[in-house]
mmCIF file of C-alpha atoms and ligand atoms in Angstrom:
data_model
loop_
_atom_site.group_PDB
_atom_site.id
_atom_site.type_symbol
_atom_site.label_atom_id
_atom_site.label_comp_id
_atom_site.label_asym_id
_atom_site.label_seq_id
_atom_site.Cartn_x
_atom_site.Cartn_y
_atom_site.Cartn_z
ATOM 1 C CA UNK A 1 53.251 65.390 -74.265
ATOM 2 C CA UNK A 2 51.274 62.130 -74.432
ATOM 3 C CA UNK A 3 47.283 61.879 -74.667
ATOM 4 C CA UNK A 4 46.121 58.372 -73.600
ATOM 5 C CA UNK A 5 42.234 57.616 -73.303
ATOM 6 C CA UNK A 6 40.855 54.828 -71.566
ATOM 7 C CA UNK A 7 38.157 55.112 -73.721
ATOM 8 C CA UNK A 8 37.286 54.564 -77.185
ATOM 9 C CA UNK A 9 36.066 58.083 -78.050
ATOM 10 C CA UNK A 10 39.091 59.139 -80.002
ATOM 11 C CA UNK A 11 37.066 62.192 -81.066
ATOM 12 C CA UNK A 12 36.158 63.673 -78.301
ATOM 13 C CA UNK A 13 37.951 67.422 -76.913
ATOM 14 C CA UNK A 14 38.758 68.193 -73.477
ATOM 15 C CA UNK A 15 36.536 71.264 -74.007
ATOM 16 C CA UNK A 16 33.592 69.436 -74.885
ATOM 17 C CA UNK A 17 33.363 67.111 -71.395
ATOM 18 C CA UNK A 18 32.037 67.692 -68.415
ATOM 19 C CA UNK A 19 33.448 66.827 -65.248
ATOM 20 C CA UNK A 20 31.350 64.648 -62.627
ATOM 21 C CA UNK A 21 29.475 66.712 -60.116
ATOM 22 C CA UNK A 22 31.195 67.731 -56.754
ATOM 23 C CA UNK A 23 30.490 64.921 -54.723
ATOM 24 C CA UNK A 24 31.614 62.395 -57.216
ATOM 25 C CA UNK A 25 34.745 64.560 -57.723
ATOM 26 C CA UNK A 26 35.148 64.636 -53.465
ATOM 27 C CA UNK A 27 35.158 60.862 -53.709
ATOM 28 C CA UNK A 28 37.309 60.176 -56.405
ATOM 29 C CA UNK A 29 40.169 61.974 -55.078
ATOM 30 C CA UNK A 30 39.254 60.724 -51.486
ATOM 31 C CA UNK A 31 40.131 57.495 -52.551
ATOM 32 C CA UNK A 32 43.391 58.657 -54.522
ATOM 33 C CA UNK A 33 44.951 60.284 -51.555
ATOM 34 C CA UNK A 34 45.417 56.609 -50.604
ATOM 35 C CA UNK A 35 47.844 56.196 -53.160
ATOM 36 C CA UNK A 36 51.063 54.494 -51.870
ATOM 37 C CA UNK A 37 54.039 57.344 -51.786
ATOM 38 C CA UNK A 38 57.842 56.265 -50.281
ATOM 39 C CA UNK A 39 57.639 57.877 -46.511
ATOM 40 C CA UNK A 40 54.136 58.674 -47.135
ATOM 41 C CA UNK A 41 55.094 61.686 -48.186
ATOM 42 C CA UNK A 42 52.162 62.293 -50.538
ATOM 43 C CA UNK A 43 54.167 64.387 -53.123
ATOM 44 C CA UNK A 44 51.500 65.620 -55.056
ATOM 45 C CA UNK A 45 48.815 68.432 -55.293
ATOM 46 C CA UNK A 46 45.508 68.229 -57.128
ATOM 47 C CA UNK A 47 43.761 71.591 -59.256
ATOM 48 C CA UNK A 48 39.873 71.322 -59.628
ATOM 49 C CA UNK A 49 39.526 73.132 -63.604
ATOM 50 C CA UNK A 50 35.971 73.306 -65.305
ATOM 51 C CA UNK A 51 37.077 70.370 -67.931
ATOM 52 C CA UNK A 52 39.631 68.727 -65.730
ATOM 53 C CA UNK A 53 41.070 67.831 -62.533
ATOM 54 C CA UNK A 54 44.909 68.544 -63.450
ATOM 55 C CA UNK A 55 48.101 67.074 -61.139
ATOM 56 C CA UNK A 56 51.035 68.665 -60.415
ATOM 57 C CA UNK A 57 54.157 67.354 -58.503
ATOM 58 C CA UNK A 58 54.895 69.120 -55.084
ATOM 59 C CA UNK A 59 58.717 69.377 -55.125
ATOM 60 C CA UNK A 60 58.247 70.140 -51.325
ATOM 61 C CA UNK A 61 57.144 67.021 -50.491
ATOM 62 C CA UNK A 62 60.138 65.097 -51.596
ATOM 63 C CA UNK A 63 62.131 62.869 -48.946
ATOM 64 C CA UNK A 64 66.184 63.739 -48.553
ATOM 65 C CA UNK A 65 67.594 60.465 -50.202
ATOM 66 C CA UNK A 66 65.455 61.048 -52.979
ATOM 67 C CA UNK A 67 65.620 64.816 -53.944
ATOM 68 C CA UNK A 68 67.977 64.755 -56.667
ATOM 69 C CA UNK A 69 66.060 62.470 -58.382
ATOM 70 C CA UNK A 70 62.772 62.114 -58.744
ATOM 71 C CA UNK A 71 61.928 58.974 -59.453
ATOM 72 C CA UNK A 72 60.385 58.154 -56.253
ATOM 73 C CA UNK A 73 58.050 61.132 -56.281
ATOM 74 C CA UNK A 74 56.982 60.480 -59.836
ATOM 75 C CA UNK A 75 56.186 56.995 -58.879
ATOM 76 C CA UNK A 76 53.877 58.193 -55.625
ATOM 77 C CA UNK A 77 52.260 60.518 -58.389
ATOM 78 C CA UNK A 78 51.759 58.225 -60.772
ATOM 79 C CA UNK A 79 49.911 56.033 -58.366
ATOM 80 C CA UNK A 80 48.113 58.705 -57.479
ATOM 81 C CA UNK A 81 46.736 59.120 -60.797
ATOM 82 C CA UNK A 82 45.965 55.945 -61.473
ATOM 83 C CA UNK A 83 44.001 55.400 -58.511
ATOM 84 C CA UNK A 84 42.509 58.781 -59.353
ATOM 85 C CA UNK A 85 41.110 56.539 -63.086
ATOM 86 C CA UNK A 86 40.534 53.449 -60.519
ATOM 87 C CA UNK A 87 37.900 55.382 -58.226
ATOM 88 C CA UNK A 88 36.099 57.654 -61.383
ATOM 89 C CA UNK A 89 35.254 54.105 -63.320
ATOM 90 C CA UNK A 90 33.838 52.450 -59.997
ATOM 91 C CA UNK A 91 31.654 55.640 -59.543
ATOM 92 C CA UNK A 92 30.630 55.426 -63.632
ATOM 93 C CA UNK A 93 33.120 57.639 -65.522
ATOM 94 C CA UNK A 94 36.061 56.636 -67.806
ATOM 95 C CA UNK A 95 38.915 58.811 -67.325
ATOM 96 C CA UNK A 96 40.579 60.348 -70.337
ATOM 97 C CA UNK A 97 44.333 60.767 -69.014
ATOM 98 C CA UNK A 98 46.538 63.791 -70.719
ATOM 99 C CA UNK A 99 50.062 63.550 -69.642
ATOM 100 C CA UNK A 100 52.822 66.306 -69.132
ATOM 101 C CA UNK A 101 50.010 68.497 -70.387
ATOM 102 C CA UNK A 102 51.935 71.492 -70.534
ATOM 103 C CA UNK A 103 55.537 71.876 -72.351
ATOM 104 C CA UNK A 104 56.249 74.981 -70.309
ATOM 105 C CA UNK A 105 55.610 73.399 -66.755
ATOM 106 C CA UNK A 106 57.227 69.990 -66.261
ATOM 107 C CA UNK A 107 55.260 69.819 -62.636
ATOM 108 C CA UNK A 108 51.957 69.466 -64.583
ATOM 109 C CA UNK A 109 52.379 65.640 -64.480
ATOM 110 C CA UNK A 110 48.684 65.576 -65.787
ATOM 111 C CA UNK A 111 45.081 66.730 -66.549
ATOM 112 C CA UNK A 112 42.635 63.827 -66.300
ATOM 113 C CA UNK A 113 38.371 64.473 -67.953
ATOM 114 C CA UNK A 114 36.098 61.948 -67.878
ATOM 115 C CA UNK A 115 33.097 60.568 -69.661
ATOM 116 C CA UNK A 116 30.127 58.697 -68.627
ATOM 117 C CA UNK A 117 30.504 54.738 -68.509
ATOM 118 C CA UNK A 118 28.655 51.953 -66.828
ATOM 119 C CA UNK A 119 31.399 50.508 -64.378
ATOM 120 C CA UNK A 120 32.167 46.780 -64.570
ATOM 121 C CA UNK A 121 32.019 44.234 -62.181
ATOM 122 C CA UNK A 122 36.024 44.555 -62.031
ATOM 123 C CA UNK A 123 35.724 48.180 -62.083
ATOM 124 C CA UNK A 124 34.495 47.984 -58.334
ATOM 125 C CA UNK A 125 36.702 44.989 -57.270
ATOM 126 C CA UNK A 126 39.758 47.182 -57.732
ATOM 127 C CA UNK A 127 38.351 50.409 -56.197
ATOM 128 C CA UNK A 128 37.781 48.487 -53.345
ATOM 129 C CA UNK A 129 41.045 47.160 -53.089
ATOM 130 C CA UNK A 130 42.572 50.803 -52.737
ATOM 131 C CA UNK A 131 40.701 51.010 -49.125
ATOM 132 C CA UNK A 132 42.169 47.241 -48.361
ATOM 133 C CA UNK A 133 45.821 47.897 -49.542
ATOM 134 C CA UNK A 134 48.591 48.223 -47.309
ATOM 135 C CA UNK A 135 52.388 48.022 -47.263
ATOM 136 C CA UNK A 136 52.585 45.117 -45.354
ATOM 137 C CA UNK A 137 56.298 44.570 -44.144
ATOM 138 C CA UNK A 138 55.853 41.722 -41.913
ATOM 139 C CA UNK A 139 57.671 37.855 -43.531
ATOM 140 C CA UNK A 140 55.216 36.628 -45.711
ATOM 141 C CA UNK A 141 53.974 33.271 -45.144
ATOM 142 C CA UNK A 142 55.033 29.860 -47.598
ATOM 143 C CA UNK A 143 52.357 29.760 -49.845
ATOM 144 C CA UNK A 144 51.189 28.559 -53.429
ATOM 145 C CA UNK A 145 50.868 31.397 -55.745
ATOM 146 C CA UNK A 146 47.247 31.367 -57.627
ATOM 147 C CA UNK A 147 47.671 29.953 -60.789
ATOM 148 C CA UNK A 148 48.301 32.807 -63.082
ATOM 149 C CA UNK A 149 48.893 35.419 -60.614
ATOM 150 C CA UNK A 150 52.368 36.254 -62.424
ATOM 151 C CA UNK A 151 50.633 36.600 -65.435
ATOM 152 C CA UNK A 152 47.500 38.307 -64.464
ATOM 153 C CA UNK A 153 50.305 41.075 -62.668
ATOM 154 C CA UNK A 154 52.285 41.492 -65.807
ATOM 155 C CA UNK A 155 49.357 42.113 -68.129
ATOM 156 C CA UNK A 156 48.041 44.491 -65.823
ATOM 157 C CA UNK A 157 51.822 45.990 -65.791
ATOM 158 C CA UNK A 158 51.860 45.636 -69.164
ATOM 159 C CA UNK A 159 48.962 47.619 -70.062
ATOM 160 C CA UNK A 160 50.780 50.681 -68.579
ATOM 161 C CA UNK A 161 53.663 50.301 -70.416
ATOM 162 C CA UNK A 162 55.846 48.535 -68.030
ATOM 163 C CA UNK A 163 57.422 44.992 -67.714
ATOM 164 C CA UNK A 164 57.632 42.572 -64.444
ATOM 165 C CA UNK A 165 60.298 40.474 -63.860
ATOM 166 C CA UNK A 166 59.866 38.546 -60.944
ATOM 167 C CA UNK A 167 63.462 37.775 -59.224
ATOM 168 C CA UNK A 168 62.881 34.881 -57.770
ATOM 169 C CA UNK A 169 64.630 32.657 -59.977
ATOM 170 C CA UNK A 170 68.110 34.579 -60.163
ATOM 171 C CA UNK A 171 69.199 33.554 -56.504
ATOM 172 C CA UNK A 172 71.956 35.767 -56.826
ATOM 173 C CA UNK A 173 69.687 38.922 -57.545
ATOM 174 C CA UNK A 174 67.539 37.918 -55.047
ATOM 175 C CA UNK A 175 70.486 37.320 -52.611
ATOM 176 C CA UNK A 176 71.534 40.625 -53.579
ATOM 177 C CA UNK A 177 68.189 42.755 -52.806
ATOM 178 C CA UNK A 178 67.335 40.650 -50.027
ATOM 179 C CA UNK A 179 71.161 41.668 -48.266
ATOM 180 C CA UNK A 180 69.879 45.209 -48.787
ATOM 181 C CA UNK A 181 66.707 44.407 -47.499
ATOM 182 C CA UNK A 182 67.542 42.985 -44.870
ATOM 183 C CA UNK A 183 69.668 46.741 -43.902
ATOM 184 C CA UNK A 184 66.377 48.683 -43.766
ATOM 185 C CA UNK A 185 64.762 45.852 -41.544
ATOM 186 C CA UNK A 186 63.157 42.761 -42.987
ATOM 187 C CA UNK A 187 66.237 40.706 -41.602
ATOM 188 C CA UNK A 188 65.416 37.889 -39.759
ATOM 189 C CA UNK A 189 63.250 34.330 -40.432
ATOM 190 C CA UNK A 190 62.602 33.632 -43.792
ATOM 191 C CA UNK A 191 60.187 35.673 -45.763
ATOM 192 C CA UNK A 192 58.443 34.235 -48.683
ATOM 193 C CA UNK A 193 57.588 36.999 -50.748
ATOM 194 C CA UNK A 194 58.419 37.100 -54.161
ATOM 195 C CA UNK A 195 60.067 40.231 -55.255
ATOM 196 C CA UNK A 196 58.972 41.415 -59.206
ATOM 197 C CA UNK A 197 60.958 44.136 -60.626
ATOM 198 C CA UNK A 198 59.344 46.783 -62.078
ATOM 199 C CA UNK A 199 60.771 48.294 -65.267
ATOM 200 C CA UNK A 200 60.024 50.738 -68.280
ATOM 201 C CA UNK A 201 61.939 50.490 -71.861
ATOM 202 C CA UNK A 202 62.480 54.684 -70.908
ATOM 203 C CA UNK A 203 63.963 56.319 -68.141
ATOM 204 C CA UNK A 204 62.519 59.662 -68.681
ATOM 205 C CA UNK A 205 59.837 61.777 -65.981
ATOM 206 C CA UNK A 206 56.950 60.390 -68.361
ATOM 207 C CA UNK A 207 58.782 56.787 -67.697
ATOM 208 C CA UNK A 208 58.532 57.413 -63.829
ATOM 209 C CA UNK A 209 55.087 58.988 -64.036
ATOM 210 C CA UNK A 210 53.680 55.773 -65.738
ATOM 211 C CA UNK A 211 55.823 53.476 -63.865
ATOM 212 C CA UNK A 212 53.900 54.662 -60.855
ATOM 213 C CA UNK A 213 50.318 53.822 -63.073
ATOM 214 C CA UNK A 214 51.588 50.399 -63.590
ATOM 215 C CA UNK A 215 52.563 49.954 -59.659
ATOM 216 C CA UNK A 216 49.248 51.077 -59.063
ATOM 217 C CA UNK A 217 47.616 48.460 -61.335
ATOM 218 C CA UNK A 218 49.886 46.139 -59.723
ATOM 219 C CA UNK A 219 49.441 46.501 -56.126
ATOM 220 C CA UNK A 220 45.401 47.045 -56.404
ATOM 221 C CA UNK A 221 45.171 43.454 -58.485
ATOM 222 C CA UNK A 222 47.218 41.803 -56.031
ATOM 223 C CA UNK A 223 45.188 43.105 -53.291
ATOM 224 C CA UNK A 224 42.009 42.608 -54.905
ATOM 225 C CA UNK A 225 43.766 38.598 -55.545
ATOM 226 C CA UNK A 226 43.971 38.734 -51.753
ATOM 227 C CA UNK A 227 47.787 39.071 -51.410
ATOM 228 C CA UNK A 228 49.852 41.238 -49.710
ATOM 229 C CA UNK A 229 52.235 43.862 -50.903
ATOM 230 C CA UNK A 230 54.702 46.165 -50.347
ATOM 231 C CA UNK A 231 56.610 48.731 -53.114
ATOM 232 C CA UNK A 232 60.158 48.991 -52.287
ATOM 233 C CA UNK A 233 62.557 51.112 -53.869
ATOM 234 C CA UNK A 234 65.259 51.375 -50.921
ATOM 235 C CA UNK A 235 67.039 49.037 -52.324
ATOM 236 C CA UNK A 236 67.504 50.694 -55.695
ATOM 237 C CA UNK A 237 69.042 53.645 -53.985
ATOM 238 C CA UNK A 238 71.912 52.353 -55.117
ATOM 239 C CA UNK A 239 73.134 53.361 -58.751
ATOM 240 C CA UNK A 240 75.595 49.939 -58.512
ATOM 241 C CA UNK A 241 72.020 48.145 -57.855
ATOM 242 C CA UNK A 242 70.495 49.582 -60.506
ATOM 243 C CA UNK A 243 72.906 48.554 -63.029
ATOM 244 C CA UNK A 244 73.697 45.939 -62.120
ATOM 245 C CA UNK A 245 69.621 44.649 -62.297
ATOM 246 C CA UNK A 246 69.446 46.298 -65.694
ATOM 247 C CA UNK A 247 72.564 44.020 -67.172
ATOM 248 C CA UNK A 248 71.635 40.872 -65.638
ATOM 249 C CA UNK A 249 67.849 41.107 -65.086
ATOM 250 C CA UNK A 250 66.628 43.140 -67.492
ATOM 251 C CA UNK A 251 69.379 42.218 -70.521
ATOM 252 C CA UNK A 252 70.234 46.027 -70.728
ATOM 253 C CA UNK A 253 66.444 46.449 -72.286
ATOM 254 C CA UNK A 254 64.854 48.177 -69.930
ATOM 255 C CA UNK A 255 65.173 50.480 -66.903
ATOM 256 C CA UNK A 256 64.559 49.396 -63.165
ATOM 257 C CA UNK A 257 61.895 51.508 -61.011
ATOM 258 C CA UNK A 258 60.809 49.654 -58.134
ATOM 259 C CA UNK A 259 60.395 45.957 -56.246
ATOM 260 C CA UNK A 260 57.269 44.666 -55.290
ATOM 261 C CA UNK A 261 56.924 42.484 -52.545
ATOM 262 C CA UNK A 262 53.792 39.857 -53.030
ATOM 263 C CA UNK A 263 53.190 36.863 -51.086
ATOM 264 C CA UNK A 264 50.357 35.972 -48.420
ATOM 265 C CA UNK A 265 50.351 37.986 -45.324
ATOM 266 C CA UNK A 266 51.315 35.801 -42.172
ATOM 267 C CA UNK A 267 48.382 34.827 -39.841
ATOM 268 C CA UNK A 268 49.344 37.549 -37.177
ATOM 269 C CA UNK A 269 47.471 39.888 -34.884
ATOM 270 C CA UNK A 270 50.262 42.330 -36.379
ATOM 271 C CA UNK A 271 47.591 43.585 -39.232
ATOM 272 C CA UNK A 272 49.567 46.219 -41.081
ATOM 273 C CA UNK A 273 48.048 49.326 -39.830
ATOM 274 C CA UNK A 274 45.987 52.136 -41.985
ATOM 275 C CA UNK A 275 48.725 54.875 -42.943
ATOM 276 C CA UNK A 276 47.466 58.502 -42.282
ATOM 277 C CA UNK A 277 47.238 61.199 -45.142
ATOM 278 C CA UNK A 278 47.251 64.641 -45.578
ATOM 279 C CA UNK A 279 43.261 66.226 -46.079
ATOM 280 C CA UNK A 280 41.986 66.443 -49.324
ATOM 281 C CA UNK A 281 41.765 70.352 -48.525
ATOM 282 C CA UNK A 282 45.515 69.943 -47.978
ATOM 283 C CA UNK A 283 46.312 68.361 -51.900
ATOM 284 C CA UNK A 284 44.014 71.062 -53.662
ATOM 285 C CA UNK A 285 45.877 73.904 -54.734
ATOM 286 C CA UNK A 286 44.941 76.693 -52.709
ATOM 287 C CA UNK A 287 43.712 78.815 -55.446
ATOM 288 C CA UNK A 288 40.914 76.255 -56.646
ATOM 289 C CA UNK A 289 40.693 74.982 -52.696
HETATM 290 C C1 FMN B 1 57.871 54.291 -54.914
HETATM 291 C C2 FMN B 1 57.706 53.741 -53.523
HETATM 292 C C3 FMN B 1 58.808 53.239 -52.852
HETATM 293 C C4 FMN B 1 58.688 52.722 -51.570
HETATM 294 N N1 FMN B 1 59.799 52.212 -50.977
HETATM 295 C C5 FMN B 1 59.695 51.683 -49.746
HETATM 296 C C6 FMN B 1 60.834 51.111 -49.116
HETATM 297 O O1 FMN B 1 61.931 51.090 -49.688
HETATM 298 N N2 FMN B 1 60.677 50.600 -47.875
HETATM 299 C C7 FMN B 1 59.451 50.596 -47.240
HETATM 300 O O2 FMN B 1 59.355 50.109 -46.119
HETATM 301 N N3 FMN B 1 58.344 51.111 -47.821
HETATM 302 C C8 FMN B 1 58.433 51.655 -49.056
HETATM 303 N N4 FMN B 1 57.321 52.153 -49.674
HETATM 304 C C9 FMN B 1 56.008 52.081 -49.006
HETATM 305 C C10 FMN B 1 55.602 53.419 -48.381
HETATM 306 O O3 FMN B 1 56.320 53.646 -47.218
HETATM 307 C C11 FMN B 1 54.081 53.400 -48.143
HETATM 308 O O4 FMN B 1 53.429 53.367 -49.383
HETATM 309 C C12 FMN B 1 53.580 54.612 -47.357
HETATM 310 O O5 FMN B 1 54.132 54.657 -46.089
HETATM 311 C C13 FMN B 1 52.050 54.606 -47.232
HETATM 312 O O6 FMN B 1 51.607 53.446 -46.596
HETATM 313 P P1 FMN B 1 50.613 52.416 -47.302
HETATM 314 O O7 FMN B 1 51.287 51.920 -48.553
HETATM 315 O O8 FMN B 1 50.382 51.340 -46.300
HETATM 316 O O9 FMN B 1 49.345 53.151 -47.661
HETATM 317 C C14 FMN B 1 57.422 52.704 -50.941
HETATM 318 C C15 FMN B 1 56.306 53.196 -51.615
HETATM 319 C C16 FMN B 1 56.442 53.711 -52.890
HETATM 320 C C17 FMN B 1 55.231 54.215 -53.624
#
């Protein structure tokens, strides 16, 4: 069980806070359902409580390749959460984030109040980005990365509890993922996307949940940096893959989660095209629906 505030008022209860009125609510998790997910499959559900809005994992919404483990769902969840805090501080509330709530029920990933606070200038620039962000799968063009992009990403990362480690440096990693790659379709000219590993010192469903928080932060700073993205975790299908990043990349410290593709988007008509998502009526649990 892990309580983890945003804010700096270490005294408050989750009794004692309201939650924002409907409409703000409506919003907020308008914008979440946006989160990235592998195959889109949106694997979570959302309960609307008097003190909270609580998240649960939907274990039917989990894609074949990944159903015995659940790191990919975790990860869409996590996102989902985090752009859940990403939309609430644009629209003037701090969340308070409460993870794995509930020792009894390991699908209550989390119960998330909120408190009044005057959003920031970068508050807005990275709720905005959640409406802009795509996975954009097309080559990425040569470019110049912005000075301090890497470390801008890994701060953000960092601040969730997770590392980057970019692999463009290791050709033979990079050789490695891209081979992969290259089986699920981005074979072809060159691409010029750099690929960061994502990691967490755990391994655990907490691990995964907040791995999927720090993609979030991630992929919503790029975008709002103006750079494409896409998550991948295809290629760490692969248990060999896995290990084998962990020994050579990660200098058996930490545990791999997921790639992220950056890079500038090509100057095509191809525009990566809006994904579609379930209804928000769909995600609420039906008894609080
Ligand atoms: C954990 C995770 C893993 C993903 N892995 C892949 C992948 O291996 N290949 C791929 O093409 N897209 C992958 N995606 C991207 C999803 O397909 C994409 O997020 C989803 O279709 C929604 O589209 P959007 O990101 O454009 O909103 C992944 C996304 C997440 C969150």
């Amino acid at each position: 069980m892990e309580k983890n505030s945003s804010t700096t008022k270490g005294n408050d209860t989750m009794d004692d806070r309201a939650l924002p009125d409907d409409d703000t609510v409506a919003t907020a998790l308008a914008l979440a359902l946006r989160a990235p997910s592998r195959g889109n499959m949106q694997p979570w559900r959302w309960q609307i409580h008097p003190g909270s809005i609580d998240l649960y994992l939907d274990r039917t919404r989990s894609l074949p390749v990944t159903a015995g483990d659940q790191r990919d769902v975790l990860l869409g969840c996590g996102a989902a959460l985090h752009h859940l805090s990403v939309a609430f501080a644009a629209l003037g509330w701090a969340t308070i984030v409460h993870r794995m709530p509930s020792p009894g029920d390991p699908d209550h990933l989390a119960a998330v109040a909120a408190v009044a606070r005057r959003p920031t200038t970068q508050d807005i620039a990275m709720s905005a980005a959640i409406t802009r962000r795509r996975s954009d799968r097309r080559h990425y063009s040569d470019w110049t990365a912005p000075p301090g992009y890497l470390g801008l990403l890994t701060e953000r990362a960092a601040a969730l509890g997770a590392l980057i480690r970019p692999l463009r440096d290791r050709s033979g990693d990079r050789q490695a993922l891209e081979t992969r790659s290259a089986a699920q379709g981005w074979a072809g000219e060159p691409d010029h996307a750099d690929l960061l590993l994502l990691a967490t010192p755990n391994n655990d469903r907490l691990a995964h949940l907040r791995a999927g928080e720090a993609m979030s932060a991630v992929l919503l700073t790029a975008t709002n940096i103006g750079l494409a993205t896409c998550p991948l975790s295809a290629p760490l299908d692969s248990a060999d893959q896995r290990l084998h990043l962990r020994r050579d990349v990660l200098d058996d410290t930490a545990h791999p989660q997921v790639i992220l593709r950056v890079g500038q988007a090509p100057d095509t008509p191809d525009q990566p095209q809006r994904t579609p998502r379930r209804s928000l009526a769909e995600m609420l649990s039906p008894a609080h629906a």
